[in-house]
PDB file of C-alpha atoms in Angstrom:
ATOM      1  CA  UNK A   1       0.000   0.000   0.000  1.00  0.00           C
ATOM      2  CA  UNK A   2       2.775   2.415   0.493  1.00  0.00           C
ATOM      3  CA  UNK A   3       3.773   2.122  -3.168  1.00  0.00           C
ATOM      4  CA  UNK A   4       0.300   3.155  -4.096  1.00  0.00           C
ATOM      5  CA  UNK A   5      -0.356   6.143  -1.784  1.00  0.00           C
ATOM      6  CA  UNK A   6       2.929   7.209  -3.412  1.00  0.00           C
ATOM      7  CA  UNK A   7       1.359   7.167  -6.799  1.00  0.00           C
ATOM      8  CA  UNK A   8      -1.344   8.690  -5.683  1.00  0.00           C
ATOM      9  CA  UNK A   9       0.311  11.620  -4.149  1.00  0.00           C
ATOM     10  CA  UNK A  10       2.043  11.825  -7.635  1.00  0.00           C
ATOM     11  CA  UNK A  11      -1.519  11.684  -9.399  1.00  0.00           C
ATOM     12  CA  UNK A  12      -2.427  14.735  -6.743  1.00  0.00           C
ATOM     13  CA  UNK A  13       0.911  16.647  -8.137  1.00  0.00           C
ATOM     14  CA  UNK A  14      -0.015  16.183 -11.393  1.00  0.00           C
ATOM     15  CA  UNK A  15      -3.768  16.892 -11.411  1.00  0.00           C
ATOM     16  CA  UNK A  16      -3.026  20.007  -9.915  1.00  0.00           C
ATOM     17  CA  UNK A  17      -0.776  21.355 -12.442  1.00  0.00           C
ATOM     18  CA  UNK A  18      -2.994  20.270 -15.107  1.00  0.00           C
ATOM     19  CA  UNK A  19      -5.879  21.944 -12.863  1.00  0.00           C
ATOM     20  CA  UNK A  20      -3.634  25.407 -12.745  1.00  0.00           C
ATOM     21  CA  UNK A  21      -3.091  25.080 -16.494  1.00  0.00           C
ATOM     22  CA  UNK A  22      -6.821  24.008 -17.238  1.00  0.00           C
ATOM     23  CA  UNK A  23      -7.811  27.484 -15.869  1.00  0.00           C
ATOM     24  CA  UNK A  24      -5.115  29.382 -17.024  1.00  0.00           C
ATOM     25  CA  UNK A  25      -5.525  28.299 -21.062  1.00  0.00           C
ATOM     26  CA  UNK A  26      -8.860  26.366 -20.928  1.00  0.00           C
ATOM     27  CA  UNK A  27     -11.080  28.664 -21.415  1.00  0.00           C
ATOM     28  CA  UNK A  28      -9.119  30.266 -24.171  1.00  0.00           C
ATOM     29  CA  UNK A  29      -8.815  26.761 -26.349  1.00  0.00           C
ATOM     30  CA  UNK A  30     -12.512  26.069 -25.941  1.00  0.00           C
ATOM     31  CA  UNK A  31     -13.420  29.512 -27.451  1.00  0.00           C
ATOM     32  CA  UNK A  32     -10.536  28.679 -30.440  1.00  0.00           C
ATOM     33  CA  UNK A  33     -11.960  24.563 -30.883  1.00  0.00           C
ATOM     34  CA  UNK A  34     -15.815  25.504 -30.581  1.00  0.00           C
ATOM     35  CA  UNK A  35     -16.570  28.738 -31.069  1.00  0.00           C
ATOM     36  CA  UNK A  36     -17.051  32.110 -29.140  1.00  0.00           C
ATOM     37  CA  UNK A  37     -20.382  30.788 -28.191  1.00  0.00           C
ATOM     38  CA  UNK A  38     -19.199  28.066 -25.820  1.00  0.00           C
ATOM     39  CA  UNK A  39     -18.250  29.356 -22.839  1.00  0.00           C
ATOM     40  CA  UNK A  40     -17.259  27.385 -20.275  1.00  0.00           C
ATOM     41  CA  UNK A  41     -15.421  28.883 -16.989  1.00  0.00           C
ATOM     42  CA  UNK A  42     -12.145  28.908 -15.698  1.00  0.00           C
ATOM     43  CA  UNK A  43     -12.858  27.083 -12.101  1.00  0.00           C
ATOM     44  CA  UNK A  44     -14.951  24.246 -14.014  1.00  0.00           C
ATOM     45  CA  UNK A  45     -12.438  23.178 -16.350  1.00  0.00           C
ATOM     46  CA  UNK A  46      -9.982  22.938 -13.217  1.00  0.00           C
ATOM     47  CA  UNK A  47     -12.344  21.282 -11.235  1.00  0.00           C
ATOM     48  CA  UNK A  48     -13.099  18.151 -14.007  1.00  0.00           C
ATOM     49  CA  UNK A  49      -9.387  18.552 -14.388  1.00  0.00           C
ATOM     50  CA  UNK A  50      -8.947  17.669 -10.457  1.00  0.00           C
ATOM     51  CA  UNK A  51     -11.821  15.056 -10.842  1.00  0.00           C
ATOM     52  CA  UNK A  52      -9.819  12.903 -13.478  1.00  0.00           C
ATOM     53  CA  UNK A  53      -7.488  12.690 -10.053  1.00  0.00           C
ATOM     54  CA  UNK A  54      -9.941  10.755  -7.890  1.00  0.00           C
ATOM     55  CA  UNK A  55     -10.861   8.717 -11.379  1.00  0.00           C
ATOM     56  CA  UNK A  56      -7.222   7.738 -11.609  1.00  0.00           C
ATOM     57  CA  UNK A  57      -7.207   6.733  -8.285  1.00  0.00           C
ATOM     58  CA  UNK A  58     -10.074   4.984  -8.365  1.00  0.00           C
ATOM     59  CA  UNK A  59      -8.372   2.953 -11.925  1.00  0.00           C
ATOM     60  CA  UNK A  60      -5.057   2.373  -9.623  1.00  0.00           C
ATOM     61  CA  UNK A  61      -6.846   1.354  -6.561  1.00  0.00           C
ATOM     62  CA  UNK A  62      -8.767  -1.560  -8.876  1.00  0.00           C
ATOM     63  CA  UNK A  63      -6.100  -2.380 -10.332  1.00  0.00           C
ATOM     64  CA  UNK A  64      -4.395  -3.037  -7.056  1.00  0.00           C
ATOM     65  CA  UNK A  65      -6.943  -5.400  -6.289  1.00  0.00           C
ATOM     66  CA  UNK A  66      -7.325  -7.126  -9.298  1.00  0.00           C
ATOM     67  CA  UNK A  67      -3.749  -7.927  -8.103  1.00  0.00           C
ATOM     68  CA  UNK A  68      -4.505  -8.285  -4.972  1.00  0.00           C
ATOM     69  CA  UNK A  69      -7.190 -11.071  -5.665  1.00  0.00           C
ATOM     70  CA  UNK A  70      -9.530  -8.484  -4.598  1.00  0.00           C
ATOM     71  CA  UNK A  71     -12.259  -9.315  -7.536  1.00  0.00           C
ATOM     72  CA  UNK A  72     -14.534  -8.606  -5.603  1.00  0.00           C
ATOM     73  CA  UNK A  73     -14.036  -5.760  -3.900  1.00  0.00           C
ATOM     74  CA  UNK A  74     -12.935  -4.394  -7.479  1.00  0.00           C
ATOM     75  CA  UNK A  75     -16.118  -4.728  -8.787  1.00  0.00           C
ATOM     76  CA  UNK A  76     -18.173  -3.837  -6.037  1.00  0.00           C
ATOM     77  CA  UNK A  77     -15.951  -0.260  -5.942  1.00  0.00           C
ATOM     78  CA  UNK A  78     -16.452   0.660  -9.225  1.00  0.00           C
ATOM     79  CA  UNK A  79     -20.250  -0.149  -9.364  1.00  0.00           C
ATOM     80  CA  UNK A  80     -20.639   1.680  -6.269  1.00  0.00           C
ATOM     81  CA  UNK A  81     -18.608   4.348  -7.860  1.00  0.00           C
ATOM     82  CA  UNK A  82     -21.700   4.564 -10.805  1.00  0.00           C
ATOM     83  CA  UNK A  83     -24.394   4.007  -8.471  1.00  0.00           C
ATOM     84  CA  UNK A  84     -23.172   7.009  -6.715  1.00  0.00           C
ATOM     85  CA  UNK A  85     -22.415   9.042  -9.471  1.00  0.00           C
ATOM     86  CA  UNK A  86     -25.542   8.654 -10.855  1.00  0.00           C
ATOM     87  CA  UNK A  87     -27.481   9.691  -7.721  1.00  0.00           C
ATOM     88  CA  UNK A  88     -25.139  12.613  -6.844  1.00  0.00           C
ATOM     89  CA  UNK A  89     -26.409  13.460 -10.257  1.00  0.00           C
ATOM     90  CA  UNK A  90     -29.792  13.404 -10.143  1.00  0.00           C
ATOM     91  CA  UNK A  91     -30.157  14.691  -6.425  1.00  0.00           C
ATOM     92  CA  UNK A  92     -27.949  17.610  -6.225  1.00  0.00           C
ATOM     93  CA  UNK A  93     -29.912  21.059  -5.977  1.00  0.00           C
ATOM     94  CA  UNK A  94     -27.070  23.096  -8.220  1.00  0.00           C
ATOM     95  CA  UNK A  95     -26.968  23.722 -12.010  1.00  0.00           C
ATOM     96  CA  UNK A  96     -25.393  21.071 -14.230  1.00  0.00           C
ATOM     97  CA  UNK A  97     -21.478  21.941 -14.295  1.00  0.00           C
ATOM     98  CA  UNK A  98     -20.923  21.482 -10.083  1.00  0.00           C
ATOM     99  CA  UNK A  99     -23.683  18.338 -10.281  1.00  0.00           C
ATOM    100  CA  UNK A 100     -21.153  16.899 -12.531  1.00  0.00           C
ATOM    101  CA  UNK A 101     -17.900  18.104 -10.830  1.00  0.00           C
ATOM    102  CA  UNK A 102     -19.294  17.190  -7.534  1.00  0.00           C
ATOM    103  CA  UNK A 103     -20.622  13.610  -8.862  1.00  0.00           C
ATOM    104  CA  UNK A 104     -17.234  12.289 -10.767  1.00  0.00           C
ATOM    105  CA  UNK A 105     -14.841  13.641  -7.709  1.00  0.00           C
ATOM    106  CA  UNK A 106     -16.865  12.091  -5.183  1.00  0.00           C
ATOM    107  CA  UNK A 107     -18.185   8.928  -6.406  1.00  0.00           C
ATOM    108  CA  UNK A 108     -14.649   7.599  -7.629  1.00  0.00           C
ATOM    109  CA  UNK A 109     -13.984   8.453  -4.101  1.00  0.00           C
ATOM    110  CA  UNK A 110     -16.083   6.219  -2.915  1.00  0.00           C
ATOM    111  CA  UNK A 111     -15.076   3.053  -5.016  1.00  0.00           C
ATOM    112  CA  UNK A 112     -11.928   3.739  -3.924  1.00  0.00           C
ATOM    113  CA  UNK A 113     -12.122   3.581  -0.070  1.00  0.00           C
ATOM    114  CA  UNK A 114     -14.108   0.380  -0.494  1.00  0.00           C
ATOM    115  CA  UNK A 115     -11.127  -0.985  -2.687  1.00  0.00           C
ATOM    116  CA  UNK A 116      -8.612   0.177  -0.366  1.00  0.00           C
ATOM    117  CA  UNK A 117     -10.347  -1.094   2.661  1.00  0.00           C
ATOM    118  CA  UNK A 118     -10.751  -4.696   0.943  1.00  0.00           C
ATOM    119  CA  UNK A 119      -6.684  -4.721  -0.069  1.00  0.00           C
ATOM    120  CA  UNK A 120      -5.674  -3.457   3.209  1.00  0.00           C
ATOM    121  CA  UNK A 121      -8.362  -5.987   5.302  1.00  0.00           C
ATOM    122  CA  UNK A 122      -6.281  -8.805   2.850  1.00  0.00           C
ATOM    123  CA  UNK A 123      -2.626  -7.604   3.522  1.00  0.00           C
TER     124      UNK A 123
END
């Protein structure tokens, strides 16, 4: 398990400076791919930019148990993962972008702490 918080403090690293430069040139390539009509802020691209951190996690973490002979537990994590996606998504009271930041950085979450809990209840 050490090995893997190590890659996922790496994964942290990394999603932030893809966050930083999500916000900082984001905007500005959406408006050159699509159009001056699409708009889409600074803070959300960072935010699903941060959220492809707890995803990756959430990839490593099943991957780890896969290896771990954790079938299981890997499957149960990432349909979890959906289930809770899916009703962060539908439940939330805010407007579309944060439902959807909210629901893939917090639902991967979740599969992964079940994941983690099953490889570290094994070790």
């Amino acid at each position: 398990l050490k090995a893997v918080f190590k890659l996922f403090g790496i994964l942290v690293g990394l999603g932030v400076v893809v966050a930083v430069a999500a916000a900082a040139f984001g905007p500005w390539i959406m408006r050159l791919l699509f159009g001056q009509e699409y708009d889409c802020p600074a803070w959300l691209l960072a935010g699903l930019s941060l959220a492809c951190v707890s995803m990756a996690w959430l990839v490593l973490s099943g991957a780890v148990a896969l290896a771990s002979s954790e079938h299981r537990s890997y499957a149960i994590g990432w349909l979890v993962s959906a289930i809770a996606a899916f009703i962060l998504l539908l439940v939330l009271p805010f407007g579309v972008g944060v439902r959807a930041l909210v629901a893939l950085t917090v639902a991967p979450l979740i599969g992964t702490t079940i994941q983690l809990h099953a490889i570290w209840a094994s070790q």
